[in-house]
Amino acid sequence: MTKDARPTADLREAIDQGRTALGIELGSTRIKAVLTGPGHEAIAVGSHDWENQFVDRTWTYSLEAVWAGLQDCFASLAEDVRRKHNTELRTVGALGVSAMMHGYLAFDGEGELLTPFRTWRNTNTGDASEQLSELFGYNIPHRWSIAHLYQAVLNGEEHVGRLAHLTTLAGYVHWKLTGRQVLGVGDASGMFPIDIATGGYDARMLGQFDELAAGRVPLKLAELLPAVLPAGEPAGTLTEEGARLLDPSGALQPGAAVCPPEGDAGTGMVATNSVARRTGNVSAGTSIFAMIVLDRELSRMHPEIDLVTTPAGDLVAMVHCNNGASELNSWAGLFAEFAAALGVDKDSNTIFETLFRSALNGAPDGGGLMAFNNLSGEPITKLHEGRPLFLRVPGSSLNLATFMRTQLYAALATLRIGMDVLQKAESVQLDRMFAHGGLFKTEGVAQKLLAAAINTPVSVGNLASEGGAWGIAVLAAFLTARTPGQSLDDFLTTSVFAGAQLDTADPDQADVEGFNAFMERYVAALPVQQAAVDHS
């Protein structure tokens, strides 16, 4: 990655002249903005914390919360620009928006939302997922937009008859900023299957859905879905109305080139330089998922594996687990509360690092302890709802080190189930795996355990320190800075990540054997998790 080692005056001039790129990502718990300079280094950041709500048994965010969060995030970014560079943020050279993928945002012909936003966390689309997967011969996960649409059809929901436009969260924000209803191919691939050869929605499956939903959906599916664009294609410009939505103060001027909106999986691939074939990355936050860029199609459909694309349109096998680090966060909060009750005042970073580092001394196989981190449903293990659990066998030693190792193992266990399909059933080969996200902030802990879980070397570094918001800023820069015909992979390798330093952890054999033993007990105990859902 090129470093912006320029003096502040040079960066101020770049900001004033618009030789910058702005990336904004709406994550599950934080909206983040990153402004990059001519060398693609982050030169200012802003953020806004938010949380989803569970309303009428549906995980959602209100559109009011979306815009309030974006405006606060942009104001935070503008303040960081003033503080660091002594200037106002009035223009940017390029802009991009990314967000959590999938879900269901349905609008009528007047642009009015027809039903509250249904996020990716909702797993109440089982009937639709099963029927569509069988019809297409292609895995349609619960969280995909097409599953949400067809479940609404099956439920006989009144709003379906008034549908005019479906999109994702990133697509919605992009629409309001530019006036264009488009999606980057990576985000689009989480709405409906993509034909890798054409770069658009799969025509055979579009026709099959139209026949299936005839008389129940008012338009052809292709008319409802956003247009698809690959990385590097122009996707509109920031309008006056869009500038005011981001910055009500009036300082930000319209006219910036805007790249295709993308999903958080795609920006994670960009942020870790994992868009080339036989590369992959694991992202761990509220959810945890692995993205493996394939060099061939899989031999058959696997319900544990989603097939999506890179922002450039290459085929990707995705192992997506709804439940990542949230339950770990809850346990850390409990320990922090206990420390405070003892009069020990420690910040959250210290609490997390202490707890995580203790796990390195835990029993490699979990020592008879077992945990399930499911706060929401988990399709890979066929759970429709979540019930976090901790249990142990009589005679096991309940100590902090093994308890924390067990909690970390639980965060990786469902991912391991999906990775086994790729590595064992499909013999997928990986040249490198990169890990990023909050789970990996404590150096050498989750990285080491992930290497054991998938029996593959795992690299971390400061490449993705600003995460997906930086990744979408890089995609925005790719729109304006690439040379004619340059691929995204080449742009990242030669212009963005040249000279990047990585720290790689090889699998430790004792940890590999310990995790394998833990997984045997984990799979055997899944009926206990189901019983908790059924009876509580």
XYZ file of C-alpha atoms in Angstrom:
536
model
C 0.000 0.000 0.000
C 1.368 3.402 -0.937
C 1.958 5.620 2.059
C 0.871 9.251 2.050
C 4.019 10.538 3.695
C 3.397 13.967 2.251
C 3.399 17.027 4.485
C 0.015 18.244 5.639
C 0.110 21.148 3.193
C 0.289 18.731 0.254
C -2.630 16.700 1.567
C -4.596 19.899 2.203
C -4.049 20.864 -1.425
C -5.168 17.394 -2.566
C -8.325 17.721 -0.460
C -9.087 21.209 -1.760
C -8.521 20.117 -5.378
C -10.599 16.965 -5.042
C -7.715 14.554 -5.649
C -9.285 12.217 -3.129
C -11.736 9.323 -2.906
C -14.460 8.911 -0.301
C -15.755 5.528 0.782
C -18.750 5.039 3.083
C -19.807 1.638 4.423
C -22.943 0.894 6.431
C -21.995 -2.066 8.592
C -24.161 -3.895 11.081
C -22.988 -1.875 14.095
C -21.113 1.068 12.594
C -21.329 3.419 9.642
C -17.817 4.403 8.619
C -16.378 6.933 6.161
C -12.801 6.974 4.898
C -11.201 9.702 2.791
C -8.143 8.565 0.850
C -5.403 10.671 -0.703
C -3.503 10.320 -3.967
C -1.541 7.367 -2.534
C -4.723 5.516 -1.451
C -3.828 5.898 2.232
C -6.621 6.912 4.608
C -6.135 10.594 5.437
C -9.334 11.147 7.446
C -12.050 8.981 8.952
C -15.498 9.406 10.448
C -17.964 7.021 12.050
C -21.383 6.611 13.613
C -22.430 3.702 15.819
C -25.861 2.185 15.324
C -27.748 -1.022 16.047
C -30.481 -3.006 14.370
C -33.851 -3.393 16.050
C -35.872 -6.581 16.465
C -39.398 -5.403 15.661
C -42.315 -7.795 15.116
C -39.808 -10.673 15.026
C -37.870 -8.981 12.214
C -34.359 -7.541 12.276
C -34.500 -4.050 10.771
C -33.131 -0.512 10.572
C -35.382 2.452 9.834
C -34.586 4.644 6.835
C -34.562 7.596 9.233
C -31.750 5.892 11.130
C -29.904 5.339 7.838
C -29.840 9.039 6.984
C -29.272 10.280 10.513
C -26.318 7.895 10.744
C -24.877 8.882 7.366
C -25.094 12.579 8.181
C -23.454 12.126 11.575
C -20.755 9.950 9.999
C -20.020 12.557 7.313
C -19.943 15.346 9.905
C -17.439 13.289 11.905
C -15.309 12.858 8.782
C -15.448 16.587 7.967
C -14.357 17.394 11.527
C -11.425 14.984 11.185
C -10.414 16.765 7.961
C -10.509 20.132 9.765
C -8.535 18.805 12.718
C -5.835 17.040 10.707
C -5.544 19.239 7.615
C -6.976 22.634 8.593
C -9.405 22.802 5.674
C -13.036 22.166 4.811
C -14.215 19.064 2.971
C -16.050 20.645 0.039
C -15.390 18.182 -2.762
C -14.087 14.697 -3.484
C -12.751 13.241 -6.704
C -14.719 10.010 -6.466
C -17.243 8.470 -4.102
C -18.478 4.986 -3.311
C -21.058 3.425 -0.990
C -21.090 -0.099 0.379
C -23.212 -1.841 2.982
C -24.254 -5.151 4.459
C -25.467 -7.368 1.629
C -28.748 -9.121 0.868
C -31.995 -8.359 2.671
C -35.133 -6.775 1.264
C -35.840 -3.135 0.481
C -39.038 -2.927 -1.559
C -40.395 0.298 -3.089
C -43.483 1.300 -5.058
C -43.601 3.431 -8.186
C -43.473 6.634 -6.117
C -40.297 5.550 -4.366
C -42.062 4.833 -1.061
C -40.890 1.960 1.128
C -43.572 -0.745 1.145
C -42.482 -2.722 4.210
C -39.770 -2.195 6.836
C -36.251 -3.086 5.706
C -35.630 -6.805 6.259
C -31.917 -7.310 6.879
C -29.679 -10.280 6.127
C -30.116 -11.499 9.711
C -33.684 -12.626 9.070
C -33.871 -16.368 8.448
C -37.661 -16.729 8.201
C -37.453 -17.439 4.460
C -36.902 -21.177 4.685
C -39.767 -22.231 2.419
C -38.742 -19.786 -0.304
C -35.056 -20.696 -0.009
C -35.790 -24.407 -0.326
C -38.217 -24.075 -3.254
C -36.030 -21.689 -5.244
C -32.874 -23.746 -4.677
C -34.676 -26.810 -6.021
C -36.155 -24.903 -8.969
C -32.865 -23.298 -10.028
C -30.522 -26.138 -9.082
C -28.547 -23.382 -7.381
C -28.208 -22.604 -3.692
C -30.440 -19.680 -2.694
C -29.640 -18.797 0.941
C -32.254 -17.549 3.385
C -30.855 -14.014 3.468
C -30.790 -13.408 -0.311
C -33.144 -10.764 -1.640
C -34.892 -13.166 -4.009
C -35.688 -15.479 -1.074
C -37.237 -12.551 0.805
C -39.304 -11.603 -2.240
C -40.613 -15.106 -2.859
C -41.333 -15.638 0.841
C -43.480 -12.479 0.713
C -45.260 -14.010 -2.283
C -45.826 -17.285 -0.426
C -47.090 -15.367 2.611
C -49.585 -13.496 0.427
C -48.279 -10.140 1.607
C -50.345 -7.282 0.242
C -47.412 -5.059 -0.677
C -46.130 -7.463 -3.343
C -48.830 -6.299 -5.767
C -47.460 -2.738 -5.623
C -43.785 -3.550 -6.135
C -41.829 -1.408 -8.582
C -38.215 -1.686 -7.404
C -36.082 -3.933 -5.183
C -32.610 -3.140 -3.952
C -30.043 -3.586 -1.195
C -29.034 -1.049 1.443
C -26.014 0.093 -0.603
C -28.192 0.275 -3.709
C -30.772 2.378 -1.878
C -28.236 4.924 -0.614
C -26.573 5.098 -4.049
C -29.985 5.679 -5.663
C -30.675 8.605 -3.378
C -27.209 10.110 -3.885
C -27.141 9.787 -7.690
C -30.664 9.100 -8.914
C -29.515 5.824 -10.503
C -30.890 2.382 -9.624
C -27.783 0.251 -10.152
C -25.649 -2.226 -8.208
C -22.097 -3.451 -8.373
C -21.982 -7.050 -9.566
C -20.750 -8.322 -6.194
C -23.707 -6.848 -4.314
C -26.105 -7.884 -7.081
C -24.892 -11.484 -6.758
C -26.396 -11.536 -3.255
C -29.795 -10.543 -4.614
C -30.050 -13.039 -7.482
C -27.642 -15.452 -9.211
C -25.192 -13.952 -11.707
C -24.205 -15.513 -15.023
C -20.396 -15.277 -14.922
C -20.192 -15.375 -18.721
C -22.450 -12.343 -19.273
C -21.869 -10.451 -16.026
C -25.630 -10.003 -15.562
C -28.451 -11.844 -13.826
C -28.853 -15.444 -14.959
C -31.424 -15.332 -17.786
C -32.597 -18.946 -17.361
C -33.335 -18.433 -13.679
C -35.030 -15.084 -14.320
C -37.412 -16.853 -16.671
C -38.037 -19.669 -14.207
C -38.909 -17.200 -11.468
C -41.249 -15.233 -13.734
C -43.135 -18.448 -14.549
C -43.273 -19.428 -10.879
C -44.539 -16.012 -9.727
C -46.824 -15.291 -12.701
C -49.947 -13.418 -11.618
C -48.544 -12.749 -8.153
C -45.692 -10.302 -8.904
C -46.694 -7.268 -11.011
C -43.504 -6.956 -13.096
C -40.896 -9.205 -14.624
C -38.092 -9.819 -12.144
C -35.539 -8.150 -14.422
C -37.651 -4.973 -14.226
C -37.651 -5.064 -10.422
C -33.928 -5.622 -9.911
C -31.232 -2.918 -10.213
C -28.992 -2.844 -13.292
C -25.632 -4.598 -12.795
C -22.228 -2.936 -13.240
C -18.659 -4.251 -12.743
C -15.975 -2.359 -10.848
C -14.521 0.510 -12.853
C -17.743 1.375 -14.684
C -19.271 4.836 -14.062
C -22.410 4.627 -11.920
C -23.518 8.264 -11.872
C -22.468 11.468 -10.162
C -23.329 12.987 -6.816
C -26.384 15.203 -7.311
C -27.218 18.392 -5.460
C -29.950 16.540 -3.585
C -27.536 13.718 -2.773
C -24.901 16.134 -1.477
C -27.469 17.693 0.871
C -28.551 14.253 2.117
C -24.946 13.530 3.119
C -24.074 17.030 4.297
C -27.000 19.250 5.304
C -24.534 22.049 6.136
C -24.142 22.727 2.416
C -20.337 22.532 2.341
C -20.098 19.399 0.185
C -20.511 20.206 -3.510
C -22.157 17.913 -6.080
C -20.481 16.441 -9.152
C -18.204 13.699 -7.778
C -17.976 10.550 -9.903
C -19.617 7.629 -8.097
C -18.588 3.992 -8.503
C -21.030 1.063 -8.481
C -22.354 0.416 -4.957
C -21.007 -2.785 -3.438
C -21.630 -5.174 -0.583
C -19.425 -5.602 2.458
C -18.151 -8.949 1.191
C -16.804 -7.336 -1.973
C -15.189 -4.430 -0.176
C -13.582 -6.914 2.209
C -12.024 -8.685 -0.764
C -10.686 -5.377 -2.065
C -9.427 -4.280 1.352
C -7.417 -7.502 1.695
C -6.213 -7.740 -1.929
C -8.167 -10.978 -2.303
C -9.810 -10.609 -5.718
C -7.427 -12.892 -7.648
C -8.269 -16.540 -8.199
C -7.127 -19.003 -5.485
C -7.065 -16.226 -2.878
C -9.449 -15.789 0.008
C -10.275 -13.815 3.100
C -12.147 -14.299 6.341
C -14.034 -11.355 7.785
C -15.195 -11.579 11.383
C -17.529 -9.097 13.007
C -21.234 -9.445 13.813
C -21.226 -12.221 11.220
C -18.261 -14.270 10.072
C -17.697 -15.323 6.493
C -15.034 -16.642 4.169
C -14.703 -15.615 0.519
C -12.724 -17.903 -1.798
C -12.153 -16.790 -5.406
C -12.516 -19.954 -7.469
C -10.507 -21.042 -10.472
C -13.306 -23.387 -11.598
C -16.982 -24.013 -10.967
C -17.961 -26.358 -8.135
C -19.021 -29.867 -9.093
C -22.509 -29.534 -7.616
C -24.743 -27.396 -5.441
C -23.946 -27.299 -1.729
C -26.437 -25.729 0.719
C -23.530 -24.546 2.909
C -21.937 -22.574 0.060
C -23.178 -19.361 -1.565
C -21.894 -18.517 -5.022
C -21.335 -14.788 -5.429
C -18.766 -12.686 -7.291
C -15.900 -10.304 -6.772
C -16.566 -6.643 -7.641
C -14.977 -7.473 -11.015
C -17.374 -10.381 -11.617
C -15.216 -13.460 -10.892
C -16.867 -16.466 -9.222
C -16.543 -16.662 -5.430
C -17.497 -19.394 -2.985
C -18.852 -17.785 0.157
C -19.243 -19.500 3.508
C -21.492 -17.135 5.429
C -22.317 -17.591 9.106
C -24.843 -15.241 10.656
C -23.232 -15.376 14.087
C -19.731 -14.054 14.617
C -18.319 -12.045 17.517
C -21.491 -10.661 19.132
C -21.672 -13.295 21.867
C -17.962 -12.814 22.580
C -18.688 -9.107 22.997
C -21.406 -9.931 25.523
C -19.055 -12.078 27.617
C -16.393 -9.370 27.480
C -18.996 -6.888 28.701
C -19.853 -9.173 31.618
C -16.197 -9.458 32.637
C -15.795 -5.690 32.292
C -18.795 -5.186 34.580
C -17.261 -7.542 37.154
C -13.939 -5.688 36.974
C -15.741 -2.376 37.516
C -17.544 -3.844 40.533
C -14.125 -4.629 41.992
C -13.050 -1.049 41.386
C -10.790 -1.934 38.435
C -11.226 0.618 35.682
C -9.995 -0.793 32.356
C -10.914 0.237 28.830
C -12.620 -2.226 26.493
C -9.461 -2.812 24.427
C -7.571 -3.944 27.528
C -10.455 -6.208 28.575
C -10.619 -7.854 25.146
C -6.857 -8.302 24.848
C -6.595 -9.854 28.321
C -9.438 -12.271 27.651
C -8.251 -13.212 24.169
C -4.644 -13.762 25.219
C -5.764 -16.036 28.032
C -7.249 -18.354 25.384
C -3.762 -19.262 24.162
C -3.248 -21.150 27.434
C -6.532 -23.045 27.241
C -6.945 -26.761 26.585
C -6.500 -27.309 22.825
C -9.696 -29.409 22.586
C -11.833 -27.169 24.811
C -11.379 -29.376 27.876
C -14.956 -30.642 28.015
C -16.456 -27.162 27.645
C -18.885 -26.349 24.846
C -20.395 -23.105 23.568
C -22.843 -22.029 20.879
C -22.739 -18.372 19.876
C -26.042 -18.256 17.984
C -27.907 -15.029 18.701
C -29.858 -15.428 15.468
C -30.706 -18.306 13.168
C -27.869 -20.169 11.460
C -28.760 -21.846 8.137
C -25.533 -23.864 7.896
C -26.541 -25.764 11.045
C -30.261 -25.565 10.147
C -31.213 -23.347 13.091
C -34.168 -21.039 12.442
C -33.573 -19.025 15.625
C -30.643 -18.506 17.944
C -30.113 -19.381 21.608
C -26.596 -18.716 22.936
C -25.483 -21.591 25.142
C -22.560 -22.543 27.349
C -22.315 -26.036 28.845
C -19.725 -28.446 30.180
C -19.391 -32.050 31.204
C -18.961 -33.043 34.857
C -15.321 -33.132 35.852
C -14.248 -30.513 33.335
C -12.087 -27.662 34.571
C -13.873 -24.317 34.372
C -10.999 -21.867 34.022
C -10.720 -18.582 32.154
C -8.210 -19.774 29.543
C -10.233 -22.770 28.360
C -13.512 -20.872 28.658
C -12.225 -18.159 26.317
C -10.713 -20.681 23.903
C -14.096 -22.416 23.784
C -15.874 -19.128 23.046
C -13.414 -18.360 20.246
C -13.784 -21.884 18.859
C -17.565 -21.425 18.879
C -17.180 -18.276 16.765
C -15.253 -20.325 14.171
C -17.122 -23.633 14.296
C -19.858 -22.975 11.752
C -17.305 -21.471 9.370
C -15.314 -24.701 9.659
C -18.359 -26.746 8.586
C -18.618 -24.735 5.365
C -14.871 -24.753 4.725
C -14.847 -28.552 5.012
C -17.212 -28.676 2.028
C -14.804 -26.596 -0.065
C -11.536 -28.130 1.052
C -12.592 -31.778 1.372
C -15.615 -32.339 -0.880
C -14.525 -29.953 -3.657
C -10.717 -29.978 -3.224
C -10.580 -26.187 -3.556
C -7.003 -24.940 -3.416
C -5.902 -21.706 -1.758
C -2.668 -19.817 -2.364
C -3.311 -17.410 0.512
C -5.952 -16.605 3.135
C -6.193 -13.189 4.751
C -8.095 -12.474 7.992
C -9.558 -9.150 9.049
C -12.235 -7.697 11.286
C -12.670 -7.055 14.988
C -12.025 -10.666 15.993
C -8.423 -10.356 14.796
C -7.489 -7.072 16.506
C -5.667 -8.850 19.334
C -2.471 -9.901 17.618
C -1.821 -13.595 17.141
C -4.855 -15.073 18.934
C -7.902 -15.540 16.662
C -5.458 -15.694 13.733
C -3.693 -18.699 15.292
C -6.972 -20.455 16.098
C -8.393 -19.824 12.617
C -5.252 -21.329 11.074
C -5.917 -24.441 13.164
C -9.628 -24.479 12.329
C -9.096 -24.516 8.548
C -5.607 -26.081 8.628
C -4.316 -23.320 6.350
C -1.778 -20.513 6.894
C -3.593 -17.274 7.762
C -2.159 -13.809 7.167
C -3.048 -10.542 8.847
C -1.628 -7.064 8.453
C -2.539 -3.417 8.434
C -3.958 -3.701 4.904
C -7.561 -3.639 6.031
C -7.195 -1.549 9.174
C -9.975 0.775 7.990
C -12.047 -2.106 6.666
C -14.717 -2.047 4.013
C -15.053 1.741 4.017
C -11.464 1.917 2.809
C -12.215 -0.884 0.336
C -15.053 1.048 -1.297
C -12.861 4.181 -1.361
C -10.308 2.135 -3.315
C -13.072 1.030 -5.722
C -14.034 4.688 -6.139
C -10.399 5.530 -6.909
C -10.283 2.632 -9.401
C -13.089 4.348 -11.306
C -11.005 7.466 -11.917
C -7.357 6.387 -11.546
C -6.976 3.126 -13.440
C -5.232 2.975 -16.779
C -7.292 1.957 -19.845
C -8.051 -1.763 -19.727
C -6.404 -2.266 -16.323
C -7.954 -5.056 -14.257
C -8.966 -4.599 -10.641
C -6.459 -7.261 -9.574
C -3.605 -5.463 -11.338
C -4.654 -2.072 -9.946
C -4.651 -3.425 -6.397
C -1.356 -5.256 -6.772
C 0.612 -2.490 -8.495
C -0.992 0.722 -7.242
C -2.476 0.009 -3.833
C -0.730 -2.904 -2.092
C 2.810 -2.673 -3.453
C 5.209 -3.393 -0.574
C 2.489 -4.325 1.939
C 3.743 -6.264 4.976
C 1.900 -9.343 6.255
C 2.218 -11.523 9.356
C 1.408 -15.173 8.634
C 0.505 -17.863 11.178
C 0.983 -21.502 10.161
C -1.306 -24.146 11.673
C 0.018 -25.630 14.917
C -0.492 -29.401 14.885
C -1.647 -29.583 18.522
C -4.221 -26.852 17.846
C -5.365 -28.568 14.634
C -5.949 -31.835 16.479
C -7.602 -29.994 19.371
C -9.985 -28.100 17.094
C -10.873 -31.315 15.269
C -11.778 -32.930 18.604
C -13.816 -29.873 19.584
C -15.693 -30.025 16.268
C -16.665 -33.643 16.831
C -18.277 -32.662 20.135
C -19.784 -29.496 18.602
C -21.576 -31.382 15.832
C -22.713 -34.080 18.279
C -24.168 -31.397 20.585
C -26.160 -29.561 17.882
C -29.399 -31.299 18.995
C -28.915 -29.580 22.370
C -28.869 -26.220 20.602
C -32.027 -27.136 18.664
C -33.726 -28.241 21.873
C -32.986 -24.836 23.403
C -34.714 -23.179 20.450
C -37.676 -25.538 20.677
C -38.207 -25.214 24.423
C -37.241 -21.675 25.416
